CSV table of C-alpha atoms in Angstrom, one decimal:
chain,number,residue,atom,x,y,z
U,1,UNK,CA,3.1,4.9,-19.8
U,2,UNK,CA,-0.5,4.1,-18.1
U,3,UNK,CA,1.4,2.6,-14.9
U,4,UNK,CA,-1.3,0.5,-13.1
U,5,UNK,CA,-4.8,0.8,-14.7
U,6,UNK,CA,-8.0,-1.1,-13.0
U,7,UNK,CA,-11.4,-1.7,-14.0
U,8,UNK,CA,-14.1,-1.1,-13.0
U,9,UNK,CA,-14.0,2.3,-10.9
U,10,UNK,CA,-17.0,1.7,-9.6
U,11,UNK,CA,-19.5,-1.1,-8.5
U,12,UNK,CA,-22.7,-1.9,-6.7
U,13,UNK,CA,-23.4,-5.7,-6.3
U,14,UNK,CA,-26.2,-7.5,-4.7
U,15,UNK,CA,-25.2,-10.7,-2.2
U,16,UNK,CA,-24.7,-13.6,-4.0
U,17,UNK,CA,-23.8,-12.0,-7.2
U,18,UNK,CA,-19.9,-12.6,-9.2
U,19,UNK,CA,-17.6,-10.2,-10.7
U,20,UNK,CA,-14.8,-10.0,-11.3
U,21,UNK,CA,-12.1,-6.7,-11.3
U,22,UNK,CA,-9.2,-6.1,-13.9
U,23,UNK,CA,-5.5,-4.8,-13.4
U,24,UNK,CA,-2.9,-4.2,-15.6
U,25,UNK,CA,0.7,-2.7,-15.5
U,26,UNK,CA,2.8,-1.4,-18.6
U,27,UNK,CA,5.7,-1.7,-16.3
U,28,UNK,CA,7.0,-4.8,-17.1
U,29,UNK,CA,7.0,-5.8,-13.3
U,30,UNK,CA,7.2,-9.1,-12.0
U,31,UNK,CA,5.3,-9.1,-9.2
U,32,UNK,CA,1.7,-8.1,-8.9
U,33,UNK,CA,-0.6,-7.9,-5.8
U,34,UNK,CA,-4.6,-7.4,-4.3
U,35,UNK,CA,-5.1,-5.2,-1.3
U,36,UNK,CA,-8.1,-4.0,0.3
U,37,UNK,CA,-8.5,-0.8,2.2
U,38,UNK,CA,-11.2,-0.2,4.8
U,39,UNK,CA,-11.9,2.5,7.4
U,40,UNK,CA,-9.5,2.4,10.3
U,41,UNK,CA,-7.5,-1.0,8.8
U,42,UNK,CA,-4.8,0.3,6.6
U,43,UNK,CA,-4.4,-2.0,3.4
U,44,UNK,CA,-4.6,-5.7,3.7
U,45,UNK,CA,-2.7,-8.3,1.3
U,46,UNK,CA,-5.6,-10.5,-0.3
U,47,UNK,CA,-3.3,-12.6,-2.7
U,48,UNK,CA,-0.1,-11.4,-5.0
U,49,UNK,CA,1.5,-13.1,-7.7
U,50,UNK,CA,5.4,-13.1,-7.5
U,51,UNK,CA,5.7,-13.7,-11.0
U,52,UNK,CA,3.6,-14.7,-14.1
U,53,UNK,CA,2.8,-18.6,-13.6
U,54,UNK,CA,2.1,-18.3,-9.7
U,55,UNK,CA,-0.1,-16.7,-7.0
U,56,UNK,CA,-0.5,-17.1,-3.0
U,57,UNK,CA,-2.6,-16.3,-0.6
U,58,UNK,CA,-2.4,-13.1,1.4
U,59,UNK,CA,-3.6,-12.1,4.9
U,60,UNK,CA,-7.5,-12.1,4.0
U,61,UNK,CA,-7.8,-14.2,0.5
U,62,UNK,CA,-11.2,-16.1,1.7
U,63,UNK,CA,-14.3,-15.2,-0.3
U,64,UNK,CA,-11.8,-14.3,-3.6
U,65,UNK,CA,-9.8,-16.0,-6.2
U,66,UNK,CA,-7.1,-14.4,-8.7
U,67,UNK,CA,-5.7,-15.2,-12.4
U,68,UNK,CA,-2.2,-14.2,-13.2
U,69,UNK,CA,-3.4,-14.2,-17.1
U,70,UNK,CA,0.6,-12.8,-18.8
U,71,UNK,CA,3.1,-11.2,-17.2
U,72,UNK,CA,1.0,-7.6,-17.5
U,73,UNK,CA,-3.1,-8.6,-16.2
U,74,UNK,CA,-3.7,-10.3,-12.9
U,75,UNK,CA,-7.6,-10.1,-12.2
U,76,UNK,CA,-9.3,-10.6,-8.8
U,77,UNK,CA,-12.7,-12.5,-9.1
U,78,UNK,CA,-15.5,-12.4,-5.9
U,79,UNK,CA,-17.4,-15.7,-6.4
U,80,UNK,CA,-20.7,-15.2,-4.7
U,81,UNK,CA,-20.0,-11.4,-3.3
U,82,UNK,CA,-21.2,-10.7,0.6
U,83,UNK,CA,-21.7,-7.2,2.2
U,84,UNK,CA,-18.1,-8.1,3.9
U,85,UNK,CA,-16.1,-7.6,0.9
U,86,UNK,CA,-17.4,-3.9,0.7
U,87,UNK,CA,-14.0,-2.0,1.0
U,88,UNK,CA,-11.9,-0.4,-1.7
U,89,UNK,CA,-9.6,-2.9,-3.8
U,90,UNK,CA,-6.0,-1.4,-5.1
U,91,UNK,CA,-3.5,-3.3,-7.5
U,92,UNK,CA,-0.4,-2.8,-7.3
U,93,UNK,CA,2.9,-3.9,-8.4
U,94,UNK,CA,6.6,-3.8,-8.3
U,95,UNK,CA,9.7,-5.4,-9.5
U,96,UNK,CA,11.0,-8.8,-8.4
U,97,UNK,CA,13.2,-8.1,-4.8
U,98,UNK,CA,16.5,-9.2,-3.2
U,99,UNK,CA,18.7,-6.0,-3.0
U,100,UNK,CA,17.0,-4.1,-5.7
U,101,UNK,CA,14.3,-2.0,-5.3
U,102,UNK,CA,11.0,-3.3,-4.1
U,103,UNK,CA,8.5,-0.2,-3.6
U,104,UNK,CA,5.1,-1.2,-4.9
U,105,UNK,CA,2.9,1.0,-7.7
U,106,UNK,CA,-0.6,1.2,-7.1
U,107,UNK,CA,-3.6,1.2,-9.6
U,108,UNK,CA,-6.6,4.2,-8.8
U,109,UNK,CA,-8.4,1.3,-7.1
U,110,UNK,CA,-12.5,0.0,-7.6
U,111,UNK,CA,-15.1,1.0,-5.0
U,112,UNK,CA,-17.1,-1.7,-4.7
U,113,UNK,CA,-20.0,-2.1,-2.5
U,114,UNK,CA,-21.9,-5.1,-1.7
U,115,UNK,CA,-26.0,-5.0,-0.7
F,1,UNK,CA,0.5,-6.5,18.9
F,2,UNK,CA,-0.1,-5.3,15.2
F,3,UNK,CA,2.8,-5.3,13.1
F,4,UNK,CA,3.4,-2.1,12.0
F,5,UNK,CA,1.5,0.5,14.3
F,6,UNK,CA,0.8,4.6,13.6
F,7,UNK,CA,-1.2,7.0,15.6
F,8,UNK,CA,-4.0,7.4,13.7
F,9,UNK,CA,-4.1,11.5,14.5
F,10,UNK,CA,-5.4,13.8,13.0
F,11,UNK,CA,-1.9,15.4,13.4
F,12,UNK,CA,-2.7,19.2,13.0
F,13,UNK,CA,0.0,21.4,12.2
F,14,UNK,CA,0.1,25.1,11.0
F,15,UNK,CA,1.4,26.0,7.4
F,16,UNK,CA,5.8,26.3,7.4
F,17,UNK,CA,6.1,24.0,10.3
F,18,UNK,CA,7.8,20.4,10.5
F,19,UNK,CA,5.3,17.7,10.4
F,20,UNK,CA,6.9,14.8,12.4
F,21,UNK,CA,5.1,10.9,11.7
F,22,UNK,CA,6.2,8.3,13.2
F,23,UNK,CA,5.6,4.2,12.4
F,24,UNK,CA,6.9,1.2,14.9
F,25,UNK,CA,7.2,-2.5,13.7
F,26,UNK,CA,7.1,-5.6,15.6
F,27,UNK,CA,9.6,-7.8,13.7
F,28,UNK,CA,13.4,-6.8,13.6
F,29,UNK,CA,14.5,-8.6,10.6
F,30,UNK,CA,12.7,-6.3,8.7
F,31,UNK,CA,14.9,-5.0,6.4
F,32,UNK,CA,12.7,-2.2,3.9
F,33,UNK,CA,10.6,0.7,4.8
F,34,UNK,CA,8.8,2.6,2.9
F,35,UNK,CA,6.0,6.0,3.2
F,36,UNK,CA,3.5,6.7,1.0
F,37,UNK,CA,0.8,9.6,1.1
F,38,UNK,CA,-2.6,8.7,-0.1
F,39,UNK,CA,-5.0,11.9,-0.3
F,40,UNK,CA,-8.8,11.1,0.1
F,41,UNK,CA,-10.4,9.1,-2.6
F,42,UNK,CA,-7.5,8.8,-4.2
F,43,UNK,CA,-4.7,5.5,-4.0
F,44,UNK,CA,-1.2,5.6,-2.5
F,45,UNK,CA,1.8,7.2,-4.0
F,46,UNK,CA,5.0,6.0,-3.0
F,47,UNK,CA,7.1,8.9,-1.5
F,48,UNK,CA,10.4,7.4,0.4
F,49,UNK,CA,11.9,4.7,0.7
F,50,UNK,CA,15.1,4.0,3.4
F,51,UNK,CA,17.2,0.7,3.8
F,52,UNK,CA,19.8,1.5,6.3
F,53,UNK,CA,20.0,3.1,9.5
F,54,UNK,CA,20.3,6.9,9.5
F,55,UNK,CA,18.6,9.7,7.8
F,56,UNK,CA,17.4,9.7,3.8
F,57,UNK,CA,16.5,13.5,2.6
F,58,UNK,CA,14.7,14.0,-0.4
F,59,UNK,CA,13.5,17.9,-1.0
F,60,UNK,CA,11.0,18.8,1.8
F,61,UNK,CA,10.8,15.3,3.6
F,62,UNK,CA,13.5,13.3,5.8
F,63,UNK,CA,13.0,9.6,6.8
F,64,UNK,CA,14.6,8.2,9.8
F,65,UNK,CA,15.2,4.5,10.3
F,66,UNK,CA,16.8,3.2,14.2
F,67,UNK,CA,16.3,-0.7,13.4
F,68,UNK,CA,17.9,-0.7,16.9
F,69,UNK,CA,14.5,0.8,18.6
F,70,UNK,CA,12.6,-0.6,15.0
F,71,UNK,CA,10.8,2.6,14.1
F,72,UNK,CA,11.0,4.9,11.1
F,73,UNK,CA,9.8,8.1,10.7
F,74,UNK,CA,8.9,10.8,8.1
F,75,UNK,CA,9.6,14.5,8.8
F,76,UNK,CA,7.7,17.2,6.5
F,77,UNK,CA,9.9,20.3,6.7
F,78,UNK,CA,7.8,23.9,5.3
F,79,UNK,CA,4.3,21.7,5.7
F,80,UNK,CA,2.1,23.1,2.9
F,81,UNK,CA,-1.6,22.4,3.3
F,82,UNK,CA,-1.2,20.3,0.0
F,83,UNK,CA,0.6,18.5,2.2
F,84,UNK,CA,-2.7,17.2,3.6
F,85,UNK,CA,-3.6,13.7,3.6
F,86,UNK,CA,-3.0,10.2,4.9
F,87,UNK,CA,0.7,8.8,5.5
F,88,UNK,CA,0.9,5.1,5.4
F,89,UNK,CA,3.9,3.2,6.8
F,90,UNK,CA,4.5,0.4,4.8
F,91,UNK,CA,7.6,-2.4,5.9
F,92,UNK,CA,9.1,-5.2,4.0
F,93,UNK,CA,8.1,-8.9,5.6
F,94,UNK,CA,11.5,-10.4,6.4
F,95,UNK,CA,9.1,-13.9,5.5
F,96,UNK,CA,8.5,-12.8,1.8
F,97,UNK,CA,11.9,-12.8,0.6
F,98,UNK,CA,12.2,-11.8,-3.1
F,99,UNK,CA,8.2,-11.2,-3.1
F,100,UNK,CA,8.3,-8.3,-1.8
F,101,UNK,CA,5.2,-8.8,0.6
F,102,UNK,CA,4.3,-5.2,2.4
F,103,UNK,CA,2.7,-4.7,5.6
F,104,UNK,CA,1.0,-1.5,6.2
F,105,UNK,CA,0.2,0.7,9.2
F,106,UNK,CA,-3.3,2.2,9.5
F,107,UNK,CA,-2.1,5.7,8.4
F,108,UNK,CA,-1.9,8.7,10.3
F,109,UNK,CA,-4.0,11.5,8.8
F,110,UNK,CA,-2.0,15.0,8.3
F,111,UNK,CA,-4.2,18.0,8.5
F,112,UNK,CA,-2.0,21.3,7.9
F,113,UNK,CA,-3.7,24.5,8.6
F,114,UNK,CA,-3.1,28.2,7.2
């Protein structure tokens, strides 16, 4: 039992350039989400994915889109990648809410920095 | 007014001693509150969680919710210097209902000292 995995761990892109990073959870969750972490800013919600079929935007989802591929991969992709969208990006995930539990698991994040 | 505010610290505190962290929130439906610790380089690992009012112990740490005031806290009893690290305060959006939307403090940063 892996829990959240992501890939890449590490990345250097130049402006302009695409990628796109990987997540997936052997917890059988429903719900699956992208943050990013930066100095001073706590984590912010780029988009999640309540359950397999559908995604939303978060607090910050410009410059990004995601893929909810099966109920275990969602993958965030940066389009043409600016020195902004330097941070650190964590997945996470967690079972569908109401009165049960809700806490969130998160992946050992990618450091990804933009020159 | 950000919605879920922590002194950033540090908050230095000597080894055996009770670390005390506090977290307020803005919006009072809120309804699910959670801590997790995140040491440097590394991601955040759940460590309570508290629903209702009142105190929740689990082994060394205590979280206190007063919905009435809407802050929470986290209390490190015996503070080991592996205790060390950043304490994020994370609450339930009362607007994501079963979606289970988070919104996290800044973290307060925990240095315990021998």
């Amino acid at each position: 039992n892996a829990g959240v995995t992501q890939t890449p761990k590490f990345q250097v892109l130049k402006t302009g350039q695409s990628m796109t990073l990987q997540c997936a959870q052997d917890m059988n969750h429903n719900s699956m989400y992208w943050y990013r972490q930066d100095p001073g800013m706590g984590l912010r919600l780029i988009y999640y994915s309540a359950s397999e079929g559908t995604t939303d935007k978060g607090e910050v989802p410009n410059g990004y889109n995601v893929s909810r591929l099966n109920k275990r991969e969602f993958s965030l992709r940066l389009e043409s990648a600016a020195p902004s969208q330097t941070s650190v990006y964590f997945c996470a995930s967690s079972e569908v809410g109401g009165g049960g539990r809700t806490e969130q698991y998160f992946g050992p994040g990618t450091r990804l920095t933009v020159t | 007014q950000k919605e879920v505010e922590q002194n950033s610290g540090p908050l230095s505190v000597p080894e055996g001693a009770i670390a005390s962290l506090n977290c307020t929130y803005s919006d009072r439906g809120s309804q699910s509150f959670f801590w997790y610790r995140q040491y440097s380089g590394k991601s955040p690992e759940l460590i309570m969680f508290i629903y209702s009012n009142g105190d929740k112990e689990d082994g060394r740490f205590t979280a206190q919710l007063n919905k009435a005031s809407q802050y929470v806290s986290l209390l490190i009893r015996d503070s080991q210097p592996s205790d060390s690290a950043t304490y994020l305060c994370a609450v339930k959006s009362p607007f994501s209902g079963g979606y289970n939307k988070l919104i996290f403090g800044a973290g307060t940063r925990l240095a315990v000292h021998p």
